[in-house]
mmCIF file of C-alpha atoms in Angstrom:
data_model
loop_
_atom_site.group_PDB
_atom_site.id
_atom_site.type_symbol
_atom_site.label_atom_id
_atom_site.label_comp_id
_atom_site.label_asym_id
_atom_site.label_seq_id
_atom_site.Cartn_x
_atom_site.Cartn_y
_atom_site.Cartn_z
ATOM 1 C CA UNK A 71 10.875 -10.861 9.222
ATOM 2 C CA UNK A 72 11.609 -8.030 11.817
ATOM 3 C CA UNK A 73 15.265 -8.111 10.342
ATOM 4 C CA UNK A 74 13.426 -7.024 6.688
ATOM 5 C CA UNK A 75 11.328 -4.627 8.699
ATOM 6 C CA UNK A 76 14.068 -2.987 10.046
ATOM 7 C CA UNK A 77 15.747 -2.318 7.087
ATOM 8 C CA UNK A 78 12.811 -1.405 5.306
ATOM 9 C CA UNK A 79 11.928 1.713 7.740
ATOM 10 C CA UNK A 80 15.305 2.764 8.225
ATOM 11 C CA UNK A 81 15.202 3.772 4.910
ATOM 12 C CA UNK A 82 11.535 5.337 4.557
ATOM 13 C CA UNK A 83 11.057 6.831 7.717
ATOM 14 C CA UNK A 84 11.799 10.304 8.043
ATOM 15 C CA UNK A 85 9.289 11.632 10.393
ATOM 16 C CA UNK A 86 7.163 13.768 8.985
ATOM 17 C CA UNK A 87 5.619 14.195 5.841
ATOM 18 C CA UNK A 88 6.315 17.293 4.409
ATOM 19 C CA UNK A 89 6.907 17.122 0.946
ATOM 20 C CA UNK A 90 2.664 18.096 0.159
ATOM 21 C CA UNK A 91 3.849 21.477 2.597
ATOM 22 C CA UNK A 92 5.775 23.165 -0.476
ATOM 23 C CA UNK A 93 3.581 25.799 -2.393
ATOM 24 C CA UNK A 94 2.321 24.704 -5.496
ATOM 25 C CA UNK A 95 2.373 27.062 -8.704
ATOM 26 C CA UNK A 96 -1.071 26.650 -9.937
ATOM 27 C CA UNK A 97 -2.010 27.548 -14.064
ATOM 28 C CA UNK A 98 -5.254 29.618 -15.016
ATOM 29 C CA UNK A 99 -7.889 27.333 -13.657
ATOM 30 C CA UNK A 100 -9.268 25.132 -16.757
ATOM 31 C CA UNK A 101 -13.044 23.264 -15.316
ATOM 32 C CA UNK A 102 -15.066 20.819 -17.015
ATOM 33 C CA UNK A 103 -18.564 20.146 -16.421
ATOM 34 C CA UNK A 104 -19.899 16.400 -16.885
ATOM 35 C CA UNK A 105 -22.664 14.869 -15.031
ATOM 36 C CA UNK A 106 -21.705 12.591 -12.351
ATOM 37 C CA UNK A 107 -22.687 9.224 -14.152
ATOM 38 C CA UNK A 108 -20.633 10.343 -17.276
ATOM 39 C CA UNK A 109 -17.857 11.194 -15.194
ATOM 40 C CA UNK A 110 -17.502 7.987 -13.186
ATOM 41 C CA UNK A 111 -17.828 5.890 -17.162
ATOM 42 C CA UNK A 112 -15.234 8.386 -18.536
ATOM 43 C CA UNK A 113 -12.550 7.429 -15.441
ATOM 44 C CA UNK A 114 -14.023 3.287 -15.770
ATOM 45 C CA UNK A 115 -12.363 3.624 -19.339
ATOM 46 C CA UNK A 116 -8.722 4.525 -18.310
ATOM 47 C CA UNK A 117 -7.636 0.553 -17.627
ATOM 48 C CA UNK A 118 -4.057 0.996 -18.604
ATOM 49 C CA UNK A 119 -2.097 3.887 -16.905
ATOM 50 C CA UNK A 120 0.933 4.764 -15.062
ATOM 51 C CA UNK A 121 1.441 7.431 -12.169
ATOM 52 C CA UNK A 122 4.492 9.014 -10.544
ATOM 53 C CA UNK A 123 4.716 10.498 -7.338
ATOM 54 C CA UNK A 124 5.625 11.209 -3.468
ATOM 55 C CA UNK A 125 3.793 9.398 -0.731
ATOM 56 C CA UNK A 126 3.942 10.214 3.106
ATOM 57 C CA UNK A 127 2.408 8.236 5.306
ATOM 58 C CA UNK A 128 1.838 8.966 8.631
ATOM 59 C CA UNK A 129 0.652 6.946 11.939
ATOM 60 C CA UNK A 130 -1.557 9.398 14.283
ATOM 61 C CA UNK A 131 0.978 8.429 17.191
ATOM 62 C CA UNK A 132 3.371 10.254 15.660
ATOM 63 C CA UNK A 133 5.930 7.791 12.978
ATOM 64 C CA UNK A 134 6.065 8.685 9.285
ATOM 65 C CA UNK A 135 7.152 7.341 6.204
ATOM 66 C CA UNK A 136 8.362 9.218 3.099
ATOM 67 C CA UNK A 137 8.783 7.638 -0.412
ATOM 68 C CA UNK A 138 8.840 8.178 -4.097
ATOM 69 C CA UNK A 139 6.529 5.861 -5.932
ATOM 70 C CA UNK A 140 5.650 4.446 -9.489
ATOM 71 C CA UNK A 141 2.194 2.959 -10.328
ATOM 72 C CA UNK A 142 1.883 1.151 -13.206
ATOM 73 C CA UNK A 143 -1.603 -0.254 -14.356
ATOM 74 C CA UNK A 144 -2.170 -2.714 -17.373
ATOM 75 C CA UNK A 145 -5.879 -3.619 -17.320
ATOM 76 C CA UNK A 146 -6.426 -5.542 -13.825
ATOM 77 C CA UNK A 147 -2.501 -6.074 -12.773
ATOM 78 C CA UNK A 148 -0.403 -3.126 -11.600
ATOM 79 C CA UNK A 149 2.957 -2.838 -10.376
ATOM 80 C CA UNK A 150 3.764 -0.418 -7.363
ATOM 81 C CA UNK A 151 7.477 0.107 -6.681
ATOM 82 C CA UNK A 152 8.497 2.319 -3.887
ATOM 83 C CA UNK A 153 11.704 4.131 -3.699
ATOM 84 C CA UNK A 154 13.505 4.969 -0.021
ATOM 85 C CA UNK A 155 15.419 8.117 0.035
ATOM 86 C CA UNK A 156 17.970 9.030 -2.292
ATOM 87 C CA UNK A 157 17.125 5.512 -3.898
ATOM 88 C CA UNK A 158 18.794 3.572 -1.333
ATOM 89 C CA UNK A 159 16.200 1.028 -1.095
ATOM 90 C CA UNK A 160 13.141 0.200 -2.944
ATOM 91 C CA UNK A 161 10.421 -2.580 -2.941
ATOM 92 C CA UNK A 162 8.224 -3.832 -5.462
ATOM 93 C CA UNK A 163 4.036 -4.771 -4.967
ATOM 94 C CA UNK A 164 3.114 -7.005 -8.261
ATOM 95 C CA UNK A 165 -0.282 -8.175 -8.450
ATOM 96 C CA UNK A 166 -4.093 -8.284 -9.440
ATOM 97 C CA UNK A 167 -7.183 -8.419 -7.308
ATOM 98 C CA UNK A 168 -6.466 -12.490 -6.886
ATOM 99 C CA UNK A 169 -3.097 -12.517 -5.987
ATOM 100 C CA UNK A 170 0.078 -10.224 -5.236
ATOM 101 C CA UNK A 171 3.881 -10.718 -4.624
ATOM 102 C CA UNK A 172 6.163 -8.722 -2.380
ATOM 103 C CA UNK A 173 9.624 -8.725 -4.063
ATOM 104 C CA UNK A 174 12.562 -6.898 -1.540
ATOM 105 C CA UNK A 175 16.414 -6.547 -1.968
ATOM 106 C CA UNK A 176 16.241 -10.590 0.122
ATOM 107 C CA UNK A 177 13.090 -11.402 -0.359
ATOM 108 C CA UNK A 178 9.772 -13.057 -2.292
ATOM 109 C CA UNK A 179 6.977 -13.406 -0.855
ATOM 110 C CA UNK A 180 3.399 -13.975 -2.486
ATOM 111 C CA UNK A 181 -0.004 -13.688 -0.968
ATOM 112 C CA UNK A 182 -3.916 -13.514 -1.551
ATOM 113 C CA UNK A 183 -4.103 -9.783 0.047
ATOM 114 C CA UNK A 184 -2.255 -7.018 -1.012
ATOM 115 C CA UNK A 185 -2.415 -4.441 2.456
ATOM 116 C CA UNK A 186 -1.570 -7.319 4.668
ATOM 117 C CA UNK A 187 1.219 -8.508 2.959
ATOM 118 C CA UNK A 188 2.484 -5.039 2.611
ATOM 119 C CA UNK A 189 1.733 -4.271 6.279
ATOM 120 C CA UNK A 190 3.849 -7.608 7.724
ATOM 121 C CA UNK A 191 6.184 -7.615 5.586
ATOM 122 C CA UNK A 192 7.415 -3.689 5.564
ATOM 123 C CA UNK A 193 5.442 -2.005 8.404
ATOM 124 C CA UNK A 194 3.225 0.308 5.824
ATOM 125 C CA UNK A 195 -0.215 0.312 5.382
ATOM 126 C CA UNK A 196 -1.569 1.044 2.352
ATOM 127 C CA UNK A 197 -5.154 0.622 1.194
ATOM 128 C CA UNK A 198 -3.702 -1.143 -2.208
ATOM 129 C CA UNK A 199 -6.805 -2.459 -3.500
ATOM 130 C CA UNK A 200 -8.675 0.348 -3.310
ATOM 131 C CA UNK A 201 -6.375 2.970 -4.387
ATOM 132 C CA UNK A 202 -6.530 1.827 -7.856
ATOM 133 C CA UNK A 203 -9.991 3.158 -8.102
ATOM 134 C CA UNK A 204 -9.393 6.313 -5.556
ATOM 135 C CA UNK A 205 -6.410 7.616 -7.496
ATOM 136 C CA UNK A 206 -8.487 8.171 -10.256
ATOM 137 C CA UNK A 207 -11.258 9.956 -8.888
ATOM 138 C CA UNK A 208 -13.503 6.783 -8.077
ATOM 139 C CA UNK A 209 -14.927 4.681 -5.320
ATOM 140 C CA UNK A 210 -14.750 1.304 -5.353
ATOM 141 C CA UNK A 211 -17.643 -0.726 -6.353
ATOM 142 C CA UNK A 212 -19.866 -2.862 -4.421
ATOM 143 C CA UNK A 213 -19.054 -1.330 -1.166
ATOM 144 C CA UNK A 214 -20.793 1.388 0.387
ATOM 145 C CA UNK A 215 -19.658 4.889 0.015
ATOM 146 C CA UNK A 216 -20.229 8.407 0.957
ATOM 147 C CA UNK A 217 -19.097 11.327 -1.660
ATOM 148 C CA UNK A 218 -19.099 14.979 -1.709
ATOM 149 C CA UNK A 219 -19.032 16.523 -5.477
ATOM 150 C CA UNK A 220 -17.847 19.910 -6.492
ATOM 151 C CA UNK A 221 -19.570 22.041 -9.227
ATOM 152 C CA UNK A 222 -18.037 20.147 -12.016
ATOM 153 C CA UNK A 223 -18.981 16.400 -10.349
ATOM 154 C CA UNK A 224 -15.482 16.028 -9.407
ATOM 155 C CA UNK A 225 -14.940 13.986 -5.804
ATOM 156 C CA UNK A 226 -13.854 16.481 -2.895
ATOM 157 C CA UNK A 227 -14.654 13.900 -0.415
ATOM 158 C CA UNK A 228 -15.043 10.108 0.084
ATOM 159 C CA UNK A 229 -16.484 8.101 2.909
ATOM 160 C CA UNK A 230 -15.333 4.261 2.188
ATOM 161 C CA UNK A 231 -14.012 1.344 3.508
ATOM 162 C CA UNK A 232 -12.930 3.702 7.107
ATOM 163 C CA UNK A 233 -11.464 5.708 4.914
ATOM 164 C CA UNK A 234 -11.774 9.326 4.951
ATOM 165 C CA UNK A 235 -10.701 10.524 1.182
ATOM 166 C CA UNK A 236 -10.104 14.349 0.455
ATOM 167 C CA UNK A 237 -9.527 15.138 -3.477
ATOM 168 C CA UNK A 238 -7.354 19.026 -2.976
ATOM 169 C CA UNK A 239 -5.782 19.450 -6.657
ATOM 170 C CA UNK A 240 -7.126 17.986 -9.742
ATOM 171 C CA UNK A 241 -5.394 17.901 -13.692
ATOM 172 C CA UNK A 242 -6.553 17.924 -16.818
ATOM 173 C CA UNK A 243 -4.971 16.488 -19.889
ATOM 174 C CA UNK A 244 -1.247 18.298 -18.716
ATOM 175 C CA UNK A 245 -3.114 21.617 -17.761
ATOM 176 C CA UNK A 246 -3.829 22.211 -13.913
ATOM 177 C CA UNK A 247 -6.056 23.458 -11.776
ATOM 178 C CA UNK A 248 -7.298 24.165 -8.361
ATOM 179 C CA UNK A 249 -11.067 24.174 -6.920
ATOM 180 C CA UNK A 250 -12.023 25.834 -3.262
ATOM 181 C CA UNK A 251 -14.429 24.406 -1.207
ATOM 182 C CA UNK A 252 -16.108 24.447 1.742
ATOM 183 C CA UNK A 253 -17.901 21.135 3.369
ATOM 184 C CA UNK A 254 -20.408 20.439 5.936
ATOM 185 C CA UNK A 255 -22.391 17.974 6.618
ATOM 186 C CA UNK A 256 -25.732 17.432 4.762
ATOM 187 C CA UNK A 257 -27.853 15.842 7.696
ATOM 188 C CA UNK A 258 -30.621 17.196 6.836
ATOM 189 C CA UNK A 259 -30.322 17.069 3.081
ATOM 190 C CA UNK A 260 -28.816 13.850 1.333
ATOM 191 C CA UNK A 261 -30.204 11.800 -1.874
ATOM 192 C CA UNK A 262 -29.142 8.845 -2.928
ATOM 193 C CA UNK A 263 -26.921 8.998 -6.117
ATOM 194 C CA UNK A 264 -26.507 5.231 -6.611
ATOM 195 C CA UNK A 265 -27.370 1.990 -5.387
ATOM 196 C CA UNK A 266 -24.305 2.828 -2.962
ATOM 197 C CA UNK A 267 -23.371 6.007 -3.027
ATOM 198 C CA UNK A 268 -24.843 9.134 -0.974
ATOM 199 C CA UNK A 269 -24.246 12.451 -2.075
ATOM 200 C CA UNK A 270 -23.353 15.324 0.866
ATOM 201 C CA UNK A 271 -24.266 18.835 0.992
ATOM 202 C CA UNK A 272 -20.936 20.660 -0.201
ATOM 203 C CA UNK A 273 -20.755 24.033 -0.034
ATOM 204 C CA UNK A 274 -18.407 25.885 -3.242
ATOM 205 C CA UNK A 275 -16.347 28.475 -3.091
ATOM 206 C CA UNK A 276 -14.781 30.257 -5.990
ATOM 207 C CA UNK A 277 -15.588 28.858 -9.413
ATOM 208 C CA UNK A 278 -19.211 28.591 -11.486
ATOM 209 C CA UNK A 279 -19.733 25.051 -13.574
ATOM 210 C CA UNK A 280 -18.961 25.626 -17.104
ATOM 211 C CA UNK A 281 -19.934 23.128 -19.885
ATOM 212 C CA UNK A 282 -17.372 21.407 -21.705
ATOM 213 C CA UNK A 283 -16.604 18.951 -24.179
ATOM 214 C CA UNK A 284 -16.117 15.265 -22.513
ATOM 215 C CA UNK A 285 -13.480 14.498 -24.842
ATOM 216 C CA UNK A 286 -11.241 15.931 -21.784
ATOM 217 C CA UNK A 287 -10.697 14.342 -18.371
ATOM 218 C CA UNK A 288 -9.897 15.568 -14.981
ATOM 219 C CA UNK A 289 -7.554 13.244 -12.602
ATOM 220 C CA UNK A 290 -6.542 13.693 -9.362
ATOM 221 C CA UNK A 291 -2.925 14.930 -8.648
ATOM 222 C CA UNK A 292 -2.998 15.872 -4.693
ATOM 223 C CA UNK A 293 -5.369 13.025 -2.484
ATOM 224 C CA UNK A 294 -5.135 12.529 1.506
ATOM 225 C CA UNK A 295 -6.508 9.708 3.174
ATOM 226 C CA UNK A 296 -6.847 9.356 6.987
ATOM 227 C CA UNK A 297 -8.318 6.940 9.115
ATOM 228 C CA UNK A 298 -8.598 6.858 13.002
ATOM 229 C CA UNK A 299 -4.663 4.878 12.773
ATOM 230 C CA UNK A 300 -2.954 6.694 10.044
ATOM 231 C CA UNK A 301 -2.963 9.925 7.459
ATOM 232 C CA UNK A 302 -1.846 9.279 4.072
ATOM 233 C CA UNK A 303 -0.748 12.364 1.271
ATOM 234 C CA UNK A 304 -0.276 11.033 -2.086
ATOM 235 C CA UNK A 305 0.954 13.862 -4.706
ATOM 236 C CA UNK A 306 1.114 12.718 -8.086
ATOM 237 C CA UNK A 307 3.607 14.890 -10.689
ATOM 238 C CA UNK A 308 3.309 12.889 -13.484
ATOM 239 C CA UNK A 309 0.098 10.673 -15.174
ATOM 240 C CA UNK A 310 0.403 8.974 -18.272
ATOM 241 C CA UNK A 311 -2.593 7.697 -19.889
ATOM 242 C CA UNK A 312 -2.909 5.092 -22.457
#
């Protein structure tokens, strides 16, 4: 096992993540207004998708790990492969919310838990399970939450699971756009939103709420996760949607 872990991080590390650092061209900025409930049933819908991307992630003490990735999501089983540098070495995560096999250049190995297996087997941790509700824009259900909306009931931040979730760049049906924001902590004000959800004060800056038709939908492109171990950027350039 340390033998596969080896070779595994020779490949992905690289130190730092920098590949979020470049500047981004952003278009005209295109918003869409939908209540927060219509929202969250609009991104339930998308069940089959696929996204394309770089991932760093980084441990606080200082390692990093840089890699290409492809997500591919039919219904309740996805595919996540993971491409070293130069695509020297890749892995592939196959599974659904029962089960999930780790398939390496030497190895298969199956298991009941998607971050463990992940984390022995390669060294990375990666909040698997609930990533394939946070790269959409959603918590996960049934487990408590925290959430900070913009003015168009987009996520800029989520509280779940340890994890701290920041939503910086969001796209919309090929046409991008950026929001500004400020947030502080609503201590004083806070009402509940759902059963488990609590909605923070955020404070905007920049753009007013517009109304628009629902027909289109907003999805993240730029996310960072951090926890008291380890800071994740995810920076997706491509979605398709089925």
């Amino acid at each position: 096992m340390i033998k596969i872990i080896a070779l595994i991080l020779t490949f992905f590390l690289s130190g730092c993540a920098s590949f979020l650092q470049a500047p981004i061209t952003r278009n005209k900025p295109v918003n869409h207004y939908l209540p927060w409930a219509q929202r969250k049933a609009q991104l339930n819908t998308l069940q089959s998708w696929q996204a394309n991307g770089n991932i760093a992630i980084h441990a606080n003490k200082g390692s990093g790990a840089n890699a290409s990735f492809n997500w591919q999501q039919i219904q309740r089983n996805y595919q996540l492969r993971l491409f070293g540098p130069f695509g020297i070495q890749s892995i592939l995560l196959s599974g659904n919310p029962q089960q999930v096999t780790l398939f390496t250049r030497n190895q298969v190995i199956s298991a009941d838990n998607a971050e463990s297996l992940l984390a022995q087997q390669t060294g990375l941790h990666l909040p698997v399970s609930q990533l394939y509700y946070w790269l959409r824009g959603l918590p996960a259900p049934q487990l408590r939450y925290t959430i900070c909306l913009d003015a168009y009931n987009r996520l800029l931040k989520l509280r779940q699971s340890g994890w701290r979730i920041e939503y910086l760049h969001y796209t919309n049906i090929g046409k991008s756009y950026s929001q500004q924001w400020n947030f502080r902590q609503g201590a004083a004000k806070m009402s509940n939103r759902s059963v488990y959800g609590i909605h923070e004060e955020c404070e905007l800056s920049g753009n007013t709420a517009e109304n628009s038709s629902a027909k289109s939908m907003d999805i993240p492109d730029q996310i960072v996760l951090s926890n008291p171990q380890w800071k994740i950027r995810i920076l997706i350039t491509h979605w398709d949607i089925n």
